[in-house]
């Protein structure tokens, strides 16, 4: 069955430090992959997506992610974290043969310390 | 672009009453809309998928008679929680996409509290 794993429930980084949030997926075919961010009490905002082509994807707010098929991973990175990046981050895989349904990981809560 | 709104953002109701939540795509036509439920500190759970003009497809374990979904136009889908009970209290989020395999854009969510 398709699944998404975000191994880290909570991560704390210092402002200005680099960030990497991990995401591993299990999917039979080439997946659609997404990273979303959710601030408390809010909906989800799309950070970036991978459908095909270049495996290094650039997103909004300075985020990027790299699709590594051999590792079934789609890790999210940012070179320098800002305090406003504190939020919940969700990785998701889109099921191409299920009308675009998304399967979400459990989320990683990011805290940023000054 | 790709803005999705939800109304209301917050609703409190008495047990046994019905509550309707609206989801609108403001600047694009949404052929497909999705409804999710999110418990505190947890991930999103897909409840159902609706295509404009068709009956919604519910996920396993979701009561279709309790959670009525209507997708009557390309910009509006509604979720009605019928005979709500305290266990239905949750954060409900909708998303919309222009085509079934397109990117989903999410609404800001509706906090439902059933007393």
PDB file of C-alpha atoms in Angstrom:
ATOM      1  CA  UNK A   1       0.000   0.000   0.000  1.00  0.00           C
ATOM      2  CA  UNK A   2       1.089   3.534  -0.667  1.00  0.00           C
ATOM      3  CA  UNK A   3       2.455   5.392   2.313  1.00  0.00           C
ATOM      4  CA  UNK A   4       4.470   8.412   3.333  1.00  0.00           C
ATOM      5  CA  UNK A   5       6.798   8.524   6.304  1.00  0.00           C
ATOM      6  CA  UNK A   6       8.160  11.609   7.954  1.00  0.00           C
ATOM      7  CA  UNK A   7      10.554  10.202  10.545  1.00  0.00           C
ATOM      8  CA  UNK A   8      10.916  13.374  12.555  1.00  0.00           C
ATOM      9  CA  UNK A   9       7.863  14.461  14.546  1.00  0.00           C
ATOM     10  CA  UNK A  10       9.505  17.603  15.855  1.00  0.00           C
ATOM     11  CA  UNK A  11      12.668  19.466  14.887  1.00  0.00           C
ATOM     12  CA  UNK A  12      14.207  22.551  16.451  1.00  0.00           C
ATOM     13  CA  UNK A  13      16.756  24.640  14.595  1.00  0.00           C
ATOM     14  CA  UNK A  14      18.384  27.968  15.293  1.00  0.00           C
ATOM     15  CA  UNK A  15      17.462  30.929  13.168  1.00  0.00           C
ATOM     16  CA  UNK A  16      19.906  31.185  10.300  1.00  0.00           C
ATOM     17  CA  UNK A  17      20.818  27.511  10.403  1.00  0.00           C
ATOM     18  CA  UNK A  18      20.159  25.121   7.562  1.00  0.00           C
ATOM     19  CA  UNK A  19      17.189  22.778   7.563  1.00  0.00           C
ATOM     20  CA  UNK A  20      16.418  19.371   6.140  1.00  0.00           C
ATOM     21  CA  UNK A  21      13.078  17.647   6.681  1.00  0.00           C
ATOM     22  CA  UNK A  22      12.945  14.032   5.702  1.00  0.00           C
ATOM     23  CA  UNK A  23      10.259  12.301   3.700  1.00  0.00           C
ATOM     24  CA  UNK A  24      10.182   8.714   2.473  1.00  0.00           C
ATOM     25  CA  UNK A  25       7.428   7.241   0.384  1.00  0.00           C
ATOM     26  CA  UNK A  26       6.225   3.889  -0.757  1.00  0.00           C
ATOM     27  CA  UNK A  27       4.563   3.941  -4.162  1.00  0.00           C
ATOM     28  CA  UNK A  28       4.495   1.484  -7.029  1.00  0.00           C
ATOM     29  CA  UNK A  29       4.981   3.898  -9.889  1.00  0.00           C
ATOM     30  CA  UNK A  30       6.570   7.291 -10.386  1.00  0.00           C
ATOM     31  CA  UNK A  31       4.863   9.451  -7.796  1.00  0.00           C
ATOM     32  CA  UNK A  32       3.606  12.983  -7.714  1.00  0.00           C
ATOM     33  CA  UNK A  33       5.259  14.483  -4.611  1.00  0.00           C
ATOM     34  CA  UNK A  34       4.371  17.556  -2.625  1.00  0.00           C
ATOM     35  CA  UNK A  35       5.444  19.530   0.377  1.00  0.00           C
ATOM     36  CA  UNK A  36       2.873  21.650   2.175  1.00  0.00           C
ATOM     37  CA  UNK A  37       3.219  23.937   5.178  1.00  0.00           C
ATOM     38  CA  UNK A  38       0.525  24.587   7.769  1.00  0.00           C
ATOM     39  CA  UNK A  39       0.535  27.379  10.313  1.00  0.00           C
ATOM     40  CA  UNK A  40      -1.536  26.838  13.493  1.00  0.00           C
ATOM     41  CA  UNK A  41      -5.266  26.858  12.801  1.00  0.00           C
ATOM     42  CA  UNK A  42      -4.743  27.385   9.095  1.00  0.00           C
ATOM     43  CA  UNK A  43      -5.081  25.429   5.901  1.00  0.00           C
ATOM     44  CA  UNK A  44      -2.151  24.092   3.909  1.00  0.00           C
ATOM     45  CA  UNK A  45       0.038  26.125   1.619  1.00  0.00           C
ATOM     46  CA  UNK A  46       1.887  24.463  -1.234  1.00  0.00           C
ATOM     47  CA  UNK A  47       5.654  24.883  -0.969  1.00  0.00           C
ATOM     48  CA  UNK A  48       6.696  22.853  -3.993  1.00  0.00           C
ATOM     49  CA  UNK A  49       5.855  19.826  -6.060  1.00  0.00           C
ATOM     50  CA  UNK A  50       7.510  17.216  -8.229  1.00  0.00           C
ATOM     51  CA  UNK A  51       5.720  15.684 -11.182  1.00  0.00           C
ATOM     52  CA  UNK A  52       8.569  14.775 -13.525  1.00  0.00           C
ATOM     53  CA  UNK A  53      11.797  16.127 -14.991  1.00  0.00           C
ATOM     54  CA  UNK A  54      14.504  17.794 -12.957  1.00  0.00           C
ATOM     55  CA  UNK A  55      14.773  16.013  -9.620  1.00  0.00           C
ATOM     56  CA  UNK A  56      15.778  19.163  -7.757  1.00  0.00           C
ATOM     57  CA  UNK A  57      12.697  21.289  -7.314  1.00  0.00           C
ATOM     58  CA  UNK A  58      12.629  24.904  -6.224  1.00  0.00           C
ATOM     59  CA  UNK A  59       9.707  26.217  -4.243  1.00  0.00           C
ATOM     60  CA  UNK A  60       8.484  29.313  -2.514  1.00  0.00           C
ATOM     61  CA  UNK A  61      10.068  30.963   0.534  1.00  0.00           C
ATOM     62  CA  UNK A  62      13.531  29.662  -0.392  1.00  0.00           C
ATOM     63  CA  UNK A  63      12.688  25.973  -0.016  1.00  0.00           C
ATOM     64  CA  UNK A  64      13.876  23.218  -2.311  1.00  0.00           C
ATOM     65  CA  UNK A  65      13.451  19.463  -2.401  1.00  0.00           C
ATOM     66  CA  UNK A  66      15.232  16.650  -4.168  1.00  0.00           C
ATOM     67  CA  UNK A  67      13.546  13.549  -5.513  1.00  0.00           C
ATOM     68  CA  UNK A  68      15.767  10.497  -5.126  1.00  0.00           C
ATOM     69  CA  UNK A  69      14.125   7.480  -6.685  1.00  0.00           C
ATOM     70  CA  UNK A  70      16.776   5.047  -5.435  1.00  0.00           C
ATOM     71  CA  UNK A  71      16.115   6.102  -1.855  1.00  0.00           C
ATOM     72  CA  UNK A  72      12.364   6.692  -2.242  1.00  0.00           C
ATOM     73  CA  UNK A  73      12.918  10.065  -0.663  1.00  0.00           C
ATOM     74  CA  UNK A  74      11.823  13.634  -1.222  1.00  0.00           C
ATOM     75  CA  UNK A  75      13.580  15.658   1.463  1.00  0.00           C
ATOM     76  CA  UNK A  76      12.866  19.338   1.954  1.00  0.00           C
ATOM     77  CA  UNK A  77      15.747  21.764   2.489  1.00  0.00           C
ATOM     78  CA  UNK A  78      16.338  25.399   3.229  1.00  0.00           C
ATOM     79  CA  UNK A  79      19.811  26.922   3.585  1.00  0.00           C
ATOM     80  CA  UNK A  80      18.910  29.523   6.210  1.00  0.00           C
ATOM     81  CA  UNK A  81      15.824  29.261   8.387  1.00  0.00           C
ATOM     82  CA  UNK A  82      13.821  32.315   9.445  1.00  0.00           C
ATOM     83  CA  UNK A  83      11.700  32.539  12.589  1.00  0.00           C
ATOM     84  CA  UNK A  84       8.611  32.783  10.389  1.00  0.00           C
ATOM     85  CA  UNK A  85       9.311  29.284   9.057  1.00  0.00           C
ATOM     86  CA  UNK A  86       8.107  27.756  12.332  1.00  0.00           C
ATOM     87  CA  UNK A  87       5.101  25.650  11.348  1.00  0.00           C
ATOM     88  CA  UNK A  88       3.964  22.114  10.578  1.00  0.00           C
ATOM     89  CA  UNK A  89       5.304  20.600   7.365  1.00  0.00           C
ATOM     90  CA  UNK A  90       3.573  17.821   5.488  1.00  0.00           C
ATOM     91  CA  UNK A  91       4.959  15.647   2.732  1.00  0.00           C
ATOM     92  CA  UNK A  92       2.397  14.023   0.452  1.00  0.00           C
ATOM     93  CA  UNK A  93       2.301  11.632  -2.467  1.00  0.00           C
ATOM     94  CA  UNK A  94      -0.369  11.923  -5.134  1.00  0.00           C
ATOM     95  CA  UNK A  95      -1.935   8.787  -6.500  1.00  0.00           C
ATOM     96  CA  UNK A  96      -1.993   9.073 -10.258  1.00  0.00           C
ATOM     97  CA  UNK A  97      -4.523   6.286 -10.717  1.00  0.00           C
ATOM     98  CA  UNK A  98      -6.834   7.342  -7.904  1.00  0.00           C
ATOM     99  CA  UNK A  99      -8.035  10.669  -9.187  1.00  0.00           C
ATOM    100  CA  UNK A 100      -5.210  12.574  -7.620  1.00  0.00           C
ATOM    101  CA  UNK A 101      -5.831  11.561  -4.019  1.00  0.00           C
ATOM    102  CA  UNK A 102      -3.108  12.655  -1.662  1.00  0.00           C
ATOM    103  CA  UNK A 103      -1.571  10.502   1.018  1.00  0.00           C
ATOM    104  CA  UNK A 104      -0.001  12.606   3.727  1.00  0.00           C
ATOM    105  CA  UNK A 105       2.823  11.904   6.081  1.00  0.00           C
ATOM    106  CA  UNK A 106       2.318  12.490   9.769  1.00  0.00           C
ATOM    107  CA  UNK A 107       3.923  15.899   9.612  1.00  0.00           C
ATOM    108  CA  UNK A 108       7.022  17.457  11.118  1.00  0.00           C
ATOM    109  CA  UNK A 109       6.675  20.355  13.509  1.00  0.00           C
ATOM    110  CA  UNK A 110       9.461  22.874  13.073  1.00  0.00           C
ATOM    111  CA  UNK A 111      10.455  25.177  15.897  1.00  0.00           C
ATOM    112  CA  UNK A 112      12.942  27.986  15.350  1.00  0.00           C
ATOM    113  CA  UNK A 113      14.943  29.335  18.233  1.00  0.00           C
ATOM    114  CA  UNK A 114      16.461  32.807  18.166  1.00  0.00           C
TER     115      UNK A 114
ATOM    116  CA  UNK B   1      -4.011  32.683  -8.169  1.00  0.00           C
ATOM    117  CA  UNK B   2      -5.413  29.331  -6.981  1.00  0.00           C
ATOM    118  CA  UNK B   3      -7.261  30.632  -3.942  1.00  0.00           C
ATOM    119  CA  UNK B   4      -9.701  28.463  -2.054  1.00  0.00           C
ATOM    120  CA  UNK B   5     -11.993  29.843   0.622  1.00  0.00           C
ATOM    121  CA  UNK B   6     -14.057  28.146   3.299  1.00  0.00           C
ATOM    122  CA  UNK B   7     -17.015  29.406   5.225  1.00  0.00           C
ATOM    123  CA  UNK B   8     -17.496  29.562   8.108  1.00  0.00           C
ATOM    124  CA  UNK B   9     -14.026  29.544   9.613  1.00  0.00           C
ATOM    125  CA  UNK B  10     -15.393  28.562  12.972  1.00  0.00           C
ATOM    126  CA  UNK B  11     -18.762  27.158  14.054  1.00  0.00           C
ATOM    127  CA  UNK B  12     -20.191  26.003  17.339  1.00  0.00           C
ATOM    128  CA  UNK B  13     -23.417  24.034  17.350  1.00  0.00           C
ATOM    129  CA  UNK B  14     -25.546  21.938  19.641  1.00  0.00           C
ATOM    130  CA  UNK B  15     -25.582  18.186  19.489  1.00  0.00           C
ATOM    131  CA  UNK B  16     -28.193  16.897  17.045  1.00  0.00           C
ATOM    132  CA  UNK B  17     -28.130  19.871  14.717  1.00  0.00           C
ATOM    133  CA  UNK B  18     -26.745  19.968  11.175  1.00  0.00           C
ATOM    134  CA  UNK B  19     -23.921  22.184   9.997  1.00  0.00           C
ATOM    135  CA  UNK B  20     -23.040  23.150   6.444  1.00  0.00           C
ATOM    136  CA  UNK B  21     -19.516  24.118   5.414  1.00  0.00           C
ATOM    137  CA  UNK B  22     -18.842  25.767   2.059  1.00  0.00           C
ATOM    138  CA  UNK B  23     -15.702  25.450  -0.007  1.00  0.00           C
ATOM    139  CA  UNK B  24     -15.170  27.788  -2.950  1.00  0.00           C
ATOM    140  CA  UNK B  25     -12.472  28.068  -5.581  1.00  0.00           C
ATOM    141  CA  UNK B  26     -12.215  31.810  -6.155  1.00  0.00           C
ATOM    142  CA  UNK B  27     -10.113  32.140  -9.268  1.00  0.00           C
ATOM    143  CA  UNK B  28     -10.210  28.796 -11.037  1.00  0.00           C
ATOM    144  CA  UNK B  29     -12.673  26.101 -11.929  1.00  0.00           C
ATOM    145  CA  UNK B  30     -12.366  23.101  -9.672  1.00  0.00           C
ATOM    146  CA  UNK B  31     -13.433  19.902 -11.337  1.00  0.00           C
ATOM    147  CA  UNK B  32     -12.407  17.976  -8.251  1.00  0.00           C
ATOM    148  CA  UNK B  33     -12.710  18.884  -4.601  1.00  0.00           C
ATOM    149  CA  UNK B  34     -11.541  16.944  -1.589  1.00  0.00           C
ATOM    150  CA  UNK B  35     -12.671  17.047   2.013  1.00  0.00           C
ATOM    151  CA  UNK B  36     -10.300  16.271   4.851  1.00  0.00           C
ATOM    152  CA  UNK B  37     -10.579  15.999   8.572  1.00  0.00           C
ATOM    153  CA  UNK B  38      -7.717  16.836  10.895  1.00  0.00           C
ATOM    154  CA  UNK B  39      -7.467  16.039  14.582  1.00  0.00           C
ATOM    155  CA  UNK B  40      -5.179  18.065  16.846  1.00  0.00           C
ATOM    156  CA  UNK B  41      -1.508  17.428  16.233  1.00  0.00           C
ATOM    157  CA  UNK B  42      -2.322  14.886  13.549  1.00  0.00           C
ATOM    158  CA  UNK B  43      -2.181  14.595   9.808  1.00  0.00           C
ATOM    159  CA  UNK B  44      -5.023  15.073   7.374  1.00  0.00           C
ATOM    160  CA  UNK B  45      -7.458  12.242   6.812  1.00  0.00           C
ATOM    161  CA  UNK B  46      -9.210  12.213   3.463  1.00  0.00           C
ATOM    162  CA  UNK B  47     -12.956  11.872   3.889  1.00  0.00           C
ATOM    163  CA  UNK B  48     -14.226  12.060   0.343  1.00  0.00           C
ATOM    164  CA  UNK B  49     -13.547  13.140  -3.206  1.00  0.00           C
ATOM    165  CA  UNK B  50     -16.144  14.966  -5.229  1.00  0.00           C
ATOM    166  CA  UNK B  51     -16.246  15.701  -8.926  1.00  0.00           C
ATOM    167  CA  UNK B  52     -18.526  18.404 -10.244  1.00  0.00           C
ATOM    168  CA  UNK B  53     -21.919  17.014 -11.109  1.00  0.00           C
ATOM    169  CA  UNK B  54     -21.181  13.567  -9.720  1.00  0.00           C
ATOM    170  CA  UNK B  55     -21.764  11.800  -6.456  1.00  0.00           C
ATOM    171  CA  UNK B  56     -18.924  11.991  -3.992  1.00  0.00           C
ATOM    172  CA  UNK B  57     -16.635   9.041  -3.422  1.00  0.00           C
ATOM    173  CA  UNK B  58     -16.198   8.369   0.268  1.00  0.00           C
ATOM    174  CA  UNK B  59     -13.201   6.798   1.925  1.00  0.00           C
ATOM    175  CA  UNK B  60     -13.618   3.604   3.841  1.00  0.00           C
ATOM    176  CA  UNK B  61     -15.079   4.182   7.268  1.00  0.00           C
ATOM    177  CA  UNK B  62     -16.630   7.561   6.460  1.00  0.00           C
ATOM    178  CA  UNK B  63     -20.393   7.602   6.865  1.00  0.00           C
ATOM    179  CA  UNK B  64     -21.875   9.060   3.711  1.00  0.00           C
ATOM    180  CA  UNK B  65     -25.247   9.675   5.346  1.00  0.00           C
ATOM    181  CA  UNK B  66     -23.611  11.672   8.088  1.00  0.00           C
ATOM    182  CA  UNK B  67     -21.228  13.691   5.943  1.00  0.00           C
ATOM    183  CA  UNK B  68     -23.204  14.864   2.937  1.00  0.00           C
ATOM    184  CA  UNK B  69     -21.138  16.309   0.134  1.00  0.00           C
ATOM    185  CA  UNK B  70     -22.475  18.278  -2.788  1.00  0.00           C
ATOM    186  CA  UNK B  71     -20.396  19.617  -5.664  1.00  0.00           C
ATOM    187  CA  UNK B  72     -23.039  21.395  -7.689  1.00  0.00           C
ATOM    188  CA  UNK B  73     -20.804  23.800  -9.582  1.00  0.00           C
ATOM    189  CA  UNK B  74     -17.215  24.183 -10.688  1.00  0.00           C
ATOM    190  CA  UNK B  75     -16.521  26.633  -7.883  1.00  0.00           C
ATOM    191  CA  UNK B  76     -18.536  25.354  -4.941  1.00  0.00           C
ATOM    192  CA  UNK B  77     -18.640  22.234  -2.839  1.00  0.00           C
ATOM    193  CA  UNK B  78     -20.465  21.846   0.450  1.00  0.00           C
ATOM    194  CA  UNK B  79     -20.033  19.461   3.350  1.00  0.00           C
ATOM    195  CA  UNK B  80     -23.011  19.025   5.642  1.00  0.00           C
ATOM    196  CA  UNK B  81     -22.462  17.308   8.951  1.00  0.00           C
ATOM    197  CA  UNK B  82     -25.880  15.915   9.819  1.00  0.00           C
ATOM    198  CA  UNK B  83     -27.046  15.300  13.384  1.00  0.00           C
ATOM    199  CA  UNK B  84     -23.702  16.400  14.704  1.00  0.00           C
ATOM    200  CA  UNK B  85     -22.326  14.932  17.916  1.00  0.00           C
ATOM    201  CA  UNK B  86     -19.359  15.945  20.054  1.00  0.00           C
ATOM    202  CA  UNK B  87     -17.167  13.313  18.405  1.00  0.00           C
ATOM    203  CA  UNK B  88     -17.646  15.157  15.110  1.00  0.00           C
ATOM    204  CA  UNK B  89     -15.783  18.134  16.535  1.00  0.00           C
ATOM    205  CA  UNK B  90     -12.727  18.605  14.401  1.00  0.00           C
ATOM    206  CA  UNK B  91     -10.929  20.778  11.883  1.00  0.00           C
ATOM    207  CA  UNK B  92     -12.360  20.277   8.411  1.00  0.00           C
ATOM    208  CA  UNK B  93     -10.294  21.310   5.406  1.00  0.00           C
ATOM    209  CA  UNK B  94     -11.231  21.277   1.763  1.00  0.00           C
ATOM    210  CA  UNK B  95      -9.009  21.359  -1.272  1.00  0.00           C
ATOM    211  CA  UNK B  96      -9.662  21.922  -4.939  1.00  0.00           C
ATOM    212  CA  UNK B  97      -7.913  21.073  -8.173  1.00  0.00           C
ATOM    213  CA  UNK B  98      -8.516  22.071 -11.755  1.00  0.00           C
ATOM    214  CA  UNK B  99      -8.218  18.530 -12.984  1.00  0.00           C
ATOM    215  CA  UNK B 100      -8.192  15.236 -11.078  1.00  0.00           C
ATOM    216  CA  UNK B 101      -4.414  14.939 -11.274  1.00  0.00           C
ATOM    217  CA  UNK B 102      -3.611  18.598 -10.797  1.00  0.00           C
ATOM    218  CA  UNK B 103      -2.168  20.238  -7.735  1.00  0.00           C
ATOM    219  CA  UNK B 104      -4.569  20.537  -4.820  1.00  0.00           C
ATOM    220  CA  UNK B 105      -5.020  23.977  -3.305  1.00  0.00           C
ATOM    221  CA  UNK B 106      -6.300  24.064   0.225  1.00  0.00           C
ATOM    222  CA  UNK B 107      -8.821  26.205   1.994  1.00  0.00           C
ATOM    223  CA  UNK B 108      -8.094  27.752   5.400  1.00  0.00           C
ATOM    224  CA  UNK B 109     -10.182  25.180   7.255  1.00  0.00           C
ATOM    225  CA  UNK B 110     -13.296  25.214   9.431  1.00  0.00           C
ATOM    226  CA  UNK B 111     -13.158  24.528  13.143  1.00  0.00           C
ATOM    227  CA  UNK B 112     -16.334  22.684  14.185  1.00  0.00           C
ATOM    228  CA  UNK B 113     -17.201  22.366  17.844  1.00  0.00           C
ATOM    229  CA  UNK B 114     -20.264  20.353  18.811  1.00  0.00           C
ATOM    230  CA  UNK B 115     -21.516  20.912  22.329  1.00  0.00           C
TER     231      UNK B 115
END
